[in-house]
Short mmCIF file of C-alpha atoms and ligand atoms in Angstrom, two decimals:
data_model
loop_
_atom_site.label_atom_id
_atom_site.label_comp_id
_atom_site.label_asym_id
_atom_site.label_seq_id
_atom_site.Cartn_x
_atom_site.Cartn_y
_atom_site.Cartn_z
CA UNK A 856 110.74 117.06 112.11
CA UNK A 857 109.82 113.59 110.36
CA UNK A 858 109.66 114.05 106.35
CA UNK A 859 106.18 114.46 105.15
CA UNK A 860 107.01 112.37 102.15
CA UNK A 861 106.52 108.49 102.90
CA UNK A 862 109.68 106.08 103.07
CA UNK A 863 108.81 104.41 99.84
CA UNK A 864 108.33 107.52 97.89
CA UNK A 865 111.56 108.85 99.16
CA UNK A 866 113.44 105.41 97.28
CA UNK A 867 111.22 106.63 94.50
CA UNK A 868 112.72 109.72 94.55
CA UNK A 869 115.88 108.54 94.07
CA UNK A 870 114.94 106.30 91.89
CA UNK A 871 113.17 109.21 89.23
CA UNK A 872 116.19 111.12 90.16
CA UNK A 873 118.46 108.71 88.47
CA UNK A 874 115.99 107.46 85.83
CA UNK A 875 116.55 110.58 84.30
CA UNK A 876 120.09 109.68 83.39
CA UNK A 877 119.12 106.37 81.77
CA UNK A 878 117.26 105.76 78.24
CA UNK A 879 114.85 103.60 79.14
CA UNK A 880 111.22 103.99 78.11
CA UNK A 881 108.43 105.45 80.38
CA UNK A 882 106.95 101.57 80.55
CA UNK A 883 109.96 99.83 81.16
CA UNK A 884 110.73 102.21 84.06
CA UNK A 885 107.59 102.29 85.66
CA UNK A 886 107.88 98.19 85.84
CA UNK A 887 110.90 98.46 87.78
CA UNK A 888 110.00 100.99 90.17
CA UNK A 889 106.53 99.62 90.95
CA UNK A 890 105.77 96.97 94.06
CA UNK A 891 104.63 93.66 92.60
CA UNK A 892 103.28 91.92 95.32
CA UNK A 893 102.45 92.96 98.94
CA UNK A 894 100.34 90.93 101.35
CA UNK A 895 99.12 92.12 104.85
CA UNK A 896 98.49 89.19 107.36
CA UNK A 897 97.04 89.46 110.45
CA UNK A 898 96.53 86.26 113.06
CA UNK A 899 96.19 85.77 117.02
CA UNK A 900 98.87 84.73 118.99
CA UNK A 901 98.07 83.17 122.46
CA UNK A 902 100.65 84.84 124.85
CA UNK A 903 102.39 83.29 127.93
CA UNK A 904 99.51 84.18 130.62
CA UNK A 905 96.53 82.79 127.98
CA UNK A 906 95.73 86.40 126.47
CA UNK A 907 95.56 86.50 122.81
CA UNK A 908 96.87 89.48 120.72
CA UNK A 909 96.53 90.03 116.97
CA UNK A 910 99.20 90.39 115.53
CA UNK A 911 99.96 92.42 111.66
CA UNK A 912 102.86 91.46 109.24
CA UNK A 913 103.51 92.27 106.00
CA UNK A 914 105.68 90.76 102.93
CA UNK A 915 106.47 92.90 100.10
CA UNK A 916 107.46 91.44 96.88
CA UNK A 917 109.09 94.77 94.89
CA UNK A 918 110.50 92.65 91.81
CA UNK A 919 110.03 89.56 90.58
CA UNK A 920 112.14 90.08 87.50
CA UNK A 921 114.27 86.94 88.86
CA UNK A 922 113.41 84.99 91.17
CA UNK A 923 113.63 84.26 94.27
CA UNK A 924 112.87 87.25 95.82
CA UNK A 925 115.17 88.05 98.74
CA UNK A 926 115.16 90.50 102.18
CA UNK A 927 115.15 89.95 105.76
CA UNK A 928 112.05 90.11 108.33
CA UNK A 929 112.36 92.67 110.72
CA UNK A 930 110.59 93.04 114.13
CA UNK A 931 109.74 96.63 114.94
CA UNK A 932 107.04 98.40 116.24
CA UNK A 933 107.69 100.77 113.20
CA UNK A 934 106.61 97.88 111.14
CA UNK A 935 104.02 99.42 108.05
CA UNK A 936 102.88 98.13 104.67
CA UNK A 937 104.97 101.39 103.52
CA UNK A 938 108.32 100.21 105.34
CA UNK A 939 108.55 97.04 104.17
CA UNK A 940 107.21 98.21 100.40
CA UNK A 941 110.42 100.90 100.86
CA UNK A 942 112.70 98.10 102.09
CA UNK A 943 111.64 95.67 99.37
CA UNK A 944 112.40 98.28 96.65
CA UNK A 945 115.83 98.96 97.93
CA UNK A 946 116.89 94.98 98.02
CA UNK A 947 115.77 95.26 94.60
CA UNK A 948 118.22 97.79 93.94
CA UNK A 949 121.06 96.58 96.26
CA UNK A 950 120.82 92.98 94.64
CA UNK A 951 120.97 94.63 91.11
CA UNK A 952 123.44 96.88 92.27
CA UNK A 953 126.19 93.82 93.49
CA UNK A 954 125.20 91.65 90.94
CA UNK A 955 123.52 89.26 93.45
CA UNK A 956 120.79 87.63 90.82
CA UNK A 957 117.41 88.28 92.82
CA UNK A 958 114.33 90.45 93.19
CA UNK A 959 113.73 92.45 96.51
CA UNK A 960 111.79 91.61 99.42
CA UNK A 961 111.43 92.55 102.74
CA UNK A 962 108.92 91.51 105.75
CA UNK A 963 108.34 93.07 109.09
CA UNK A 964 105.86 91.33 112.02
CA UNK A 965 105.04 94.94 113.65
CA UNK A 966 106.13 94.03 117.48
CA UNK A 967 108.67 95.33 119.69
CA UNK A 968 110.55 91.59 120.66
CA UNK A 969 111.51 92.85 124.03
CA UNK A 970 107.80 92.47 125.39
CA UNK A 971 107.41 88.99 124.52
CA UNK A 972 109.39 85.80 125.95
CA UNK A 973 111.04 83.66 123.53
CA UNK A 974 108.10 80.90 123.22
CA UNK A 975 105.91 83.55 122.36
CA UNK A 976 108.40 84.87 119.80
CA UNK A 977 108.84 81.25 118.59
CA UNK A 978 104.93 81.27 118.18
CA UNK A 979 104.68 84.50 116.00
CA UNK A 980 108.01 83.14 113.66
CA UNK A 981 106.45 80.07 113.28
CA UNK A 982 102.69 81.29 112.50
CA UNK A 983 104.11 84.22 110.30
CA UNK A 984 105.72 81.10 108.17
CA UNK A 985 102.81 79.22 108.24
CA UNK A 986 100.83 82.27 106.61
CA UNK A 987 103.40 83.20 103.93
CA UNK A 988 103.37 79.14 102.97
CA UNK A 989 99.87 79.67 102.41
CA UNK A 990 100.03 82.57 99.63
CA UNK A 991 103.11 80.76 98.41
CA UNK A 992 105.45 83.90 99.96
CA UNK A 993 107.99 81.57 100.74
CA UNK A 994 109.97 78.98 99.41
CA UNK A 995 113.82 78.51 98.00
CA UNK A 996 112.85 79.31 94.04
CA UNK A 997 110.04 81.89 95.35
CA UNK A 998 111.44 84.11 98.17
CA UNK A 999 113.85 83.70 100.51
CA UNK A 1000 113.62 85.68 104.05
CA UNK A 1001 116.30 86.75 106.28
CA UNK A 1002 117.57 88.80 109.25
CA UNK A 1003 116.72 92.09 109.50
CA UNK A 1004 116.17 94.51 112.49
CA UNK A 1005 115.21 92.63 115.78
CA UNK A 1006 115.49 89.15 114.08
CA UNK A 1007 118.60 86.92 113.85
CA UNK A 1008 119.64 82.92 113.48
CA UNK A 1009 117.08 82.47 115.99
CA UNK A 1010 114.19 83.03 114.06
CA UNK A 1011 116.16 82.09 110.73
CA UNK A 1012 115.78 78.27 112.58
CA UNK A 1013 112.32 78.40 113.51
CA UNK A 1014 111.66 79.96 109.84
CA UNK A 1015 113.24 76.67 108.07
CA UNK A 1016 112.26 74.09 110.73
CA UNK A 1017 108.19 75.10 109.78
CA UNK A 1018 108.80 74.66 106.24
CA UNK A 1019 110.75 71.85 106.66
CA UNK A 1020 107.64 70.00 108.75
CA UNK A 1021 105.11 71.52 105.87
CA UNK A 1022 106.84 70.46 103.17
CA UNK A 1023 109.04 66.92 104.30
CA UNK A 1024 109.54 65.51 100.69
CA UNK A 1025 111.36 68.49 99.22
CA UNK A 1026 115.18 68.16 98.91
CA UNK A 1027 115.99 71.76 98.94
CA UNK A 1028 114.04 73.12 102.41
CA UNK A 1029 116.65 74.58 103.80
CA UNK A 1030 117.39 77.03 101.01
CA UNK A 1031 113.95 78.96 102.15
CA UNK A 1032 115.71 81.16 104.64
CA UNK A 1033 119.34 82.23 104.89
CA UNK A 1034 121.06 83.20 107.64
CA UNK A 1035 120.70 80.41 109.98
CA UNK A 1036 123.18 79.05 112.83
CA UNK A 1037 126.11 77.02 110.99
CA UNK A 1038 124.51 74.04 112.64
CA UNK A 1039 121.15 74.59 110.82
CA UNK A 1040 122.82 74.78 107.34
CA UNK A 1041 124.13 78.25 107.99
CA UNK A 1042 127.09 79.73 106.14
CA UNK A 1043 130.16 80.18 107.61
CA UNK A 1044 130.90 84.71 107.86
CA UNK A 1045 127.24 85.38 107.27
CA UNK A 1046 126.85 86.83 110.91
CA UNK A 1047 129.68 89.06 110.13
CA UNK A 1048 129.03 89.56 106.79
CA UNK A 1049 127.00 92.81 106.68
CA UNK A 1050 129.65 94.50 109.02
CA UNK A 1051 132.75 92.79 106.80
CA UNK A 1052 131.38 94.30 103.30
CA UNK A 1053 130.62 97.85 104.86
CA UNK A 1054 134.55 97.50 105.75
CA UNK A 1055 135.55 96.66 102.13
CA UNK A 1056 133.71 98.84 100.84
CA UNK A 1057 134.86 101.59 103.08
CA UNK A 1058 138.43 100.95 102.18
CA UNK A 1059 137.74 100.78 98.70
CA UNK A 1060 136.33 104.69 99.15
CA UNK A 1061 139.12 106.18 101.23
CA UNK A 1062 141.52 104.27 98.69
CA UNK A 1063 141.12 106.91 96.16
CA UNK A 1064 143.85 110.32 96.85
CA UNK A 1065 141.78 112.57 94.66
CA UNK A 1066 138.67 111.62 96.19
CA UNK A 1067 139.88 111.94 99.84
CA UNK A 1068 142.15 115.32 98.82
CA UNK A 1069 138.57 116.42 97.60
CA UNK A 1070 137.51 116.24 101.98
CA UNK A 1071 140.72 116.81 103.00
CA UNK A 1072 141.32 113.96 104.21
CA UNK A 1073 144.64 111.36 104.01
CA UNK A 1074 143.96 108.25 102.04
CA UNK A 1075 143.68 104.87 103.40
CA UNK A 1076 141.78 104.38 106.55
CA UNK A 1077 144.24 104.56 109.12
CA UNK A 1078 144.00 107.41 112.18
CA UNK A 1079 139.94 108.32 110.31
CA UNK A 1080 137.78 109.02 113.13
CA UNK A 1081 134.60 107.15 113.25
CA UNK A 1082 131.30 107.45 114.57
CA UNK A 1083 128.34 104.89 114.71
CA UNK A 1084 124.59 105.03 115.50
CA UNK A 1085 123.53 101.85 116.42
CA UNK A 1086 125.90 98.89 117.98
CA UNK A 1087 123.46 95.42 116.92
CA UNK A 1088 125.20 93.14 115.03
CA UNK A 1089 125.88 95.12 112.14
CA UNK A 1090 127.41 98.37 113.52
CA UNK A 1091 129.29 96.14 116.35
CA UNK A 1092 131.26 94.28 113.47
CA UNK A 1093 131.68 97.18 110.76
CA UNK A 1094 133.78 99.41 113.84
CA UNK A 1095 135.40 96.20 114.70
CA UNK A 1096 136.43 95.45 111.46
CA UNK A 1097 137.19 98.92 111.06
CA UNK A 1098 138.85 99.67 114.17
CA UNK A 1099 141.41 96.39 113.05
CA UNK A 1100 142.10 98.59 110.07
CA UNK A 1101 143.86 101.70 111.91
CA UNK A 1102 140.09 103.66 112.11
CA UNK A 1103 139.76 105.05 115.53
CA UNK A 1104 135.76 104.39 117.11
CA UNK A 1105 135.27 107.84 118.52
CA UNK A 1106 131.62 107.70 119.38
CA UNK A 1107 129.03 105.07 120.21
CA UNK A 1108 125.20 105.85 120.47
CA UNK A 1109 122.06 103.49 121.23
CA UNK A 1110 118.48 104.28 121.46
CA UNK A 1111 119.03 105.31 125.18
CA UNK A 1112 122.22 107.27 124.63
CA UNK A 1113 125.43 107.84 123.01
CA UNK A 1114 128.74 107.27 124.39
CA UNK A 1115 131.75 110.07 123.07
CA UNK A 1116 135.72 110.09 123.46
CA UNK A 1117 138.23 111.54 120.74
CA UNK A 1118 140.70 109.33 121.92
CA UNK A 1119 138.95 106.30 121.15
CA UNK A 1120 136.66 103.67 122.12
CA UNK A 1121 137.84 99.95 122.37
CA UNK A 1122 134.82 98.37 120.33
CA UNK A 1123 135.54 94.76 122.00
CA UNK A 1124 135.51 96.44 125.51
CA UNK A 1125 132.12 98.74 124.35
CA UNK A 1126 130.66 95.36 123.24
CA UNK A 1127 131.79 93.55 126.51
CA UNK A 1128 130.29 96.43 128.48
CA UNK A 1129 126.99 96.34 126.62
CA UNK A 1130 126.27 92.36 127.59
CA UNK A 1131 127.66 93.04 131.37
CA UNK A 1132 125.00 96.36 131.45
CA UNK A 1133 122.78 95.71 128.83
CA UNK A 1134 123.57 99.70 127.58
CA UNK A 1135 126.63 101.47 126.28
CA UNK A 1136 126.35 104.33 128.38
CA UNK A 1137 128.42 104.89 131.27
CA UNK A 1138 131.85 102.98 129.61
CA UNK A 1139 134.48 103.86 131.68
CA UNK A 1140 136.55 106.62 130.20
CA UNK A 1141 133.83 108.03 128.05
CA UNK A 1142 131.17 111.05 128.33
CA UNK A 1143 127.79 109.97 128.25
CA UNK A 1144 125.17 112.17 126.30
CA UNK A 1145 121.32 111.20 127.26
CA UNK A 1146 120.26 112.53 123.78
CA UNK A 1147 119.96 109.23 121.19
CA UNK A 1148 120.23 111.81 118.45
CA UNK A 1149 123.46 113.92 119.66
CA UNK A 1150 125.15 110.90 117.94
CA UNK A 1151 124.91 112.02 114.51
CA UNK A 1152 126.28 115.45 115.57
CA UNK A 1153 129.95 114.55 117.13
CA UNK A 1154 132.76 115.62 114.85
CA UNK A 1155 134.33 113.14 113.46
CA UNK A 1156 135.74 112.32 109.37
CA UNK A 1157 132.61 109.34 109.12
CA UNK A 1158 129.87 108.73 110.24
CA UNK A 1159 128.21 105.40 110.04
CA UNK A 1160 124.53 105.44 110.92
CA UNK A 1161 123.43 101.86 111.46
CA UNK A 1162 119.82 102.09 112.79
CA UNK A 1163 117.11 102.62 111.03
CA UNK A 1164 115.47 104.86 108.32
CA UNK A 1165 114.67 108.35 108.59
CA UNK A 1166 117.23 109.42 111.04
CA UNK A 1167 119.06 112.18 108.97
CA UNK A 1168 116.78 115.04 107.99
CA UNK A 1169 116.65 118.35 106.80
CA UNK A 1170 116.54 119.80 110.41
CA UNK A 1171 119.53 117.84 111.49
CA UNK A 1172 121.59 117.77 108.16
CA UNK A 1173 123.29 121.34 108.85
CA UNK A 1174 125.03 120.19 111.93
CA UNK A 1175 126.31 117.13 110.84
CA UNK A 1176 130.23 117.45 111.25
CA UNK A 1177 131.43 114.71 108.97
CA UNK A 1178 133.02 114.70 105.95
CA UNK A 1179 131.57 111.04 104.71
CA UNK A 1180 128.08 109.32 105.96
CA UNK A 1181 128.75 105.43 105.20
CA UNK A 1182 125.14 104.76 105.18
CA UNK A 1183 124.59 101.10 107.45
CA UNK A 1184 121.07 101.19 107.72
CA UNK A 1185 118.37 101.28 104.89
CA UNK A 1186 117.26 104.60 104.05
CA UNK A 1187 119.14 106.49 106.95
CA UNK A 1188 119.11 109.83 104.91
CA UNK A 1189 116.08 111.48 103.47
CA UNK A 1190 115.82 112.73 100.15
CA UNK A 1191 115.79 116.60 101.00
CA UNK A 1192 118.61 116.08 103.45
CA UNK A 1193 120.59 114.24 101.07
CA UNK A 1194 120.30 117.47 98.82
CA UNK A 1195 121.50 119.48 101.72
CA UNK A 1196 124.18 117.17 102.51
CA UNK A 1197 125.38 117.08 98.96
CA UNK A 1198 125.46 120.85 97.93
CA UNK A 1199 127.58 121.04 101.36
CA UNK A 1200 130.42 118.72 99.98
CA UNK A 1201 129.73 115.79 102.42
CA UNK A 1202 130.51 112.10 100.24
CA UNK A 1203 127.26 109.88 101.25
CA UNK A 1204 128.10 106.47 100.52
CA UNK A 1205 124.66 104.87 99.60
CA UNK A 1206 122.99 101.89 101.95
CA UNK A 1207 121.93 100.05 98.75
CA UNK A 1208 125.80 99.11 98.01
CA UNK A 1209 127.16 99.66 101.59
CA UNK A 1210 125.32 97.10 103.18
CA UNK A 1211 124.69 94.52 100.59
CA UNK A 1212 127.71 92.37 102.20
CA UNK A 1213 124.42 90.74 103.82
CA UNK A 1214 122.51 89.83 100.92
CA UNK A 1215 125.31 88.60 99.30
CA UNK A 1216 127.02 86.07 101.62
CA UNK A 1217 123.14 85.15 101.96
CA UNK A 1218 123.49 84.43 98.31
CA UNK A 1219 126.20 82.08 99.12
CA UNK A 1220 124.34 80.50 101.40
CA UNK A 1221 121.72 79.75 99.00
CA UNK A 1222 124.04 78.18 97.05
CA UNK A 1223 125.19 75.75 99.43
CA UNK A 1224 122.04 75.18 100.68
CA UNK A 1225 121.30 74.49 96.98
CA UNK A 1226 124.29 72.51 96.77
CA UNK A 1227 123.89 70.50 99.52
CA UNK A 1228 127.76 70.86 100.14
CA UNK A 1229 129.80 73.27 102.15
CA UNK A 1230 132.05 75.51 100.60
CA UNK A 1231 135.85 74.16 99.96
CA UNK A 1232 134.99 70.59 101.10
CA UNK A 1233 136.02 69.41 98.22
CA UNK A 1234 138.95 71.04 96.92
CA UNK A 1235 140.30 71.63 100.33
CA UNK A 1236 143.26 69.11 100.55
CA UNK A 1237 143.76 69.16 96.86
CA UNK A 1238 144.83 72.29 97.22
CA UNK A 1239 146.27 72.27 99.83
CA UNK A 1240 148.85 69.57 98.81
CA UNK A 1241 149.21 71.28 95.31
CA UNK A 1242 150.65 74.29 97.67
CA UNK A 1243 153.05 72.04 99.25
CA UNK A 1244 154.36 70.98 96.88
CA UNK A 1245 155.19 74.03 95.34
CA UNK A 1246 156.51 75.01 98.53
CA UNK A 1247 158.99 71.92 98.58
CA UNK A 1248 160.19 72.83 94.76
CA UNK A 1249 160.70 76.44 95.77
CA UNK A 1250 162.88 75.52 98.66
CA UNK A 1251 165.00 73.17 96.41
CA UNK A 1252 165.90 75.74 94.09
CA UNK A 1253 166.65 78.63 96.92
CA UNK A 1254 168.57 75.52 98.96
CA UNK A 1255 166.80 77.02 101.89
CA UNK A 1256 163.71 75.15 104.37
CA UNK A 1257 160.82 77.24 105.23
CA UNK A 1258 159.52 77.70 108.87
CA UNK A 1259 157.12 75.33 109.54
CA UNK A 1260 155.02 78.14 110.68
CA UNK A 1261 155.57 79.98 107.06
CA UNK A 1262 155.26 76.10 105.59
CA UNK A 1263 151.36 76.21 107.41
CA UNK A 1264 150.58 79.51 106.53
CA UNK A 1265 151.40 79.17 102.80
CA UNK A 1266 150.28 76.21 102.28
CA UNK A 1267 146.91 75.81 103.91
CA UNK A 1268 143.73 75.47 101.37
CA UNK A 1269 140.36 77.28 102.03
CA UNK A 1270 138.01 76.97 104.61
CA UNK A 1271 134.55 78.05 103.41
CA UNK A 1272 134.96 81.33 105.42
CA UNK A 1273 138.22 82.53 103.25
CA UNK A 1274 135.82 81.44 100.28
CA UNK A 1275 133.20 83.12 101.54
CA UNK A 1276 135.15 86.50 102.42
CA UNK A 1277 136.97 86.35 99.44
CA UNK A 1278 133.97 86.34 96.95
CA UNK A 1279 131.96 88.97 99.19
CA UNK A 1280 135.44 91.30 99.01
CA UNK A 1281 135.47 90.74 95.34
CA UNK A 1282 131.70 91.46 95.14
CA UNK A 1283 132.40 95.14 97.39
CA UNK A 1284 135.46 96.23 95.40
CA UNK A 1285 133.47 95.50 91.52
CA UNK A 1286 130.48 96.97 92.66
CA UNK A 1287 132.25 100.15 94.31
CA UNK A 1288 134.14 100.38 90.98
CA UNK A 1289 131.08 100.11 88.98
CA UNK A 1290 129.58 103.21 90.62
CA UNK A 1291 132.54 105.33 90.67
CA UNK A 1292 132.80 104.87 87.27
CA UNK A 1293 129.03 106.15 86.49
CA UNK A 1294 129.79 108.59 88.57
CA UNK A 1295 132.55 110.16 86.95
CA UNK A 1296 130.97 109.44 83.45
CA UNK A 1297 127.97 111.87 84.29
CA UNK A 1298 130.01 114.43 86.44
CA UNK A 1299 128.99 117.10 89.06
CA UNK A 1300 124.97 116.20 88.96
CA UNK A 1301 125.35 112.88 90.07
CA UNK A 1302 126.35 111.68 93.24
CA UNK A 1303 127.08 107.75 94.04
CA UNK A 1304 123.66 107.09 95.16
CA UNK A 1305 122.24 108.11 92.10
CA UNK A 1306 125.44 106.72 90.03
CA UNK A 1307 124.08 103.64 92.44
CA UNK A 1308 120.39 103.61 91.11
CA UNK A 1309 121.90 104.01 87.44
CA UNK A 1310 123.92 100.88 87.59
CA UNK A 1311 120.27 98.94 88.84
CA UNK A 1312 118.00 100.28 86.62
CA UNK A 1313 120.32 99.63 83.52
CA UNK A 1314 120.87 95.83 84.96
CA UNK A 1315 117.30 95.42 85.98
CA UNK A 1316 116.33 96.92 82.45
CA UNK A 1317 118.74 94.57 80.58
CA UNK A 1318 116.56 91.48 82.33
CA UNK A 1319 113.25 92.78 81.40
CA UNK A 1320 114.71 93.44 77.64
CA UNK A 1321 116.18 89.81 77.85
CA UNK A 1322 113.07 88.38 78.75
CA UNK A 1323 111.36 89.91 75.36
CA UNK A 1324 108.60 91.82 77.48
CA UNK A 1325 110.36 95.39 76.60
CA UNK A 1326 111.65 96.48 73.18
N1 LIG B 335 118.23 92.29 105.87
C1 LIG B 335 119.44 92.36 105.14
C2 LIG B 335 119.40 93.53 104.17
O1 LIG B 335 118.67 94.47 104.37
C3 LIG B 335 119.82 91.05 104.49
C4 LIG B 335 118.90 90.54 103.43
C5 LIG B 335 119.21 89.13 102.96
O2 LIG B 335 120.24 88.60 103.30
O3 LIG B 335 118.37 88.60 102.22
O4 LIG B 335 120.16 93.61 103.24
#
């Protein structure tokens, strides 16, 4: 059964849950948690055969406490003024939470994208643009839009070439949208970036011996059975990444089904089976269950749900078999099954820090955007030559040549995607840190999502205070 409690009271939840454990005053607190800005559009879209449908969107604004704000579009039938309110107010807290220095925001164009062609979906993107220009909802020092659910570099193009044509004399256009192809001013790892950081920050869970003794489970990834609901981009390159690491991909599940073998499921050959079908189920070697939600059942030590909200519940949250829920999606648990969840032992690892990887390599394509220059450009060969010639030292004092292949390896400088992975794994393994650390200051009450909200509201609070409006 659906909670009866709406999606952005359930981040409230959370939110007084954690407030509690904080000193702020009643004010201060109630200007963080509250929405700033939310504006419901509707327009007509003329569609393929000359019909014309209306069609509703919605950007939220949660914080504007710095600015831009920040959050993908999605494009979901599910799409409500609640949702994207919900989803706003947790990129508020995710940004906070890894440091990345903007509000939250979210938008959603309430369609399902598989009943329209791609010029009508090109119309929508591009009117949807048009209408946030017009209330001043976009723009690279206002808010910033990105992927989300059912959008991707597609749209992220169509998103920066209207502004672009609205607004020709500005220098900084295409830092109104972030993740967009490489060729559009894209960033190099942003497509992978979600799935990379939900990988980091995995490893820098199971790293800890007491923590994992605590489950009963080894340290380290290696041999950890995984599960995923949901193989888009995001749960396709967390098990990948994953699966590199020594994890073992024990069950796949879509919409229409869920695909199950303890021995293992190659993710590439999953993923090469889902373009050549268009479905998971059926991969050769694996049972197929017709029941979408069977998924979150299947024994296994994590379980990754990487859909959407809403999906584990009080009904379902007895029967859940693993011993840690690395939460992919925003908002995957409810609030009364996370209480469930945690009186039964089970280590949730909240969405707001889990899948910030996203946000934050779309941070560092805002800065290049910014910048005008891509990552490493410029120190590149410096570097690079500064490493030979260390190298060349080192092998006159040993007396001894390196391989040439050893000489390449060790000496090569940064491309913008080692940049880019190395700040977002630095970004995962501080911020992972940072809650662990609240969490063990506070003890048995608090569990890392509300060790999670803690570390926000104190950094959002500290902004507020900085800015003189709060005592
Ligand atoms: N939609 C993604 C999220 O929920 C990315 C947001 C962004 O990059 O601005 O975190």
């Amino acid at each position: 059964m659906a909670s009866t409690i709406s999606f952005f009271d359930q981040v409230n939840l959370n939110f007084d849950k954690a407030a509690r454990f904080t000193k702020h005053s009643e004010g201060l607190l109630q200007q963080i948690k509250i929405c700033n800005s939310v504006y419901h559009m509707t327009f007509p879209i003329k569609k393929d055969d000359g019909t014309i449908e209306t069609i509703h969107a919605w950007r939220a604004e949660h914080s504007h406490h710095k600015l831009p704000t920040k959050g993908g579009i999605r494009y979901s039938t599910l799409v409500n003024e609640d949702e994207v309110m919900a989803l706003a107010a947790l990129m508020t807290y995710k940004c906070a939470i890894v440091d990345v220095p903007f509000g939250g925001a979210k938008g959603g164009v309430q369609i399902d994208r598989k009943g329209y062609s791609l010029s009508e979906l090109e119309r929508i993107t591009r009117r949807y643009t048009y209408e946030l220009m017009k209330k001043n909802f976009i723009g690279p020092g206002i808010d910033v839009p990105a992927p989300d659910f059912g959008t991707g570099e597609q749209e992220m193009a169509w998103i920066m070439d209207t502004y672009m044509t609205m607004t020709p004399e500005k220098l900084d256009v295409a830092a109104c949208v972030t993740g967009k192809p490489i060729a559009q001013e894209g960033v190099h790892g942003r497509k992978e970036a979600t799935g990379k950081g939900i990988y980091f920050g995995l490893r820098e869970a199971c790293r800890s011996v007491e923590d994992m003794q605590i489950l009963g489970l080894q340290p380290g990834l290696t041999g950890k059975s995984i599960v995923v609901q949901g193989f888009g981009n995001v749960g396709y390159h967390a098990t990948k990444f994953l699966q590199e690491a020594g994890a073992v991909i024990v069950g796949v599940g879509e919409h229409n089904g869920v695909i199950h073998n303890p021995k293992g499921l190659d993710v590439e050959k999953v993923a090469a089976h889902h373009s050549e079908t268009g479905s998971v189920l059926s991969f050769p070697g694996a049972t197929t269950h017709p029941n979408p939600t069977h998924v979150l059942e299947l024994e296994c030590d994590i379980l990754i749900p990487a859909a959407l909200e809403n999906q584990i519940t009080p009904e379902n949250a007895g029967r859940i078999q693993a011993k840690i829920i690395a939460e992919v999606a925003n908002g995957p648990t409810t609030f009364e099954a996370n209480e469930i969840l945690r009186r039964r032992g089970v280590m949730i690892i909240p969405d707001a820090y889990l899948n910030a990887g996203g946000v934050t390599v779309s941070y560092f394509e805002w800065l290049r955007n910014l910048s005008h220059v891509r990552f490493g450009r410029v120190g590149k060969r410096f570097e690079e030559s500064t490493h030979i010639s260390m190298l060349k030292a080192v092998e006159k004092i040993a007396g001894q040549e390196f391989s040439q292949e050893a000489m390449k390896q060790l000496g090569h400088g940064p491309d913008e995607v080692d940049l880019v992975n190395s700040g977002l794994e630095d970004t995962m393994i501080v911020a992972y840190n940072q809650i662990r650390d609240t969490q063990k200051r506070h003890g048995e009450d608090v569990d890392l999502r509300t060790a999670s909200f803690i570390n926000a509201i104190d950094k959002i609070a500290i902004s507020y205070m900085e800015l003189g409006i709060f005592p």
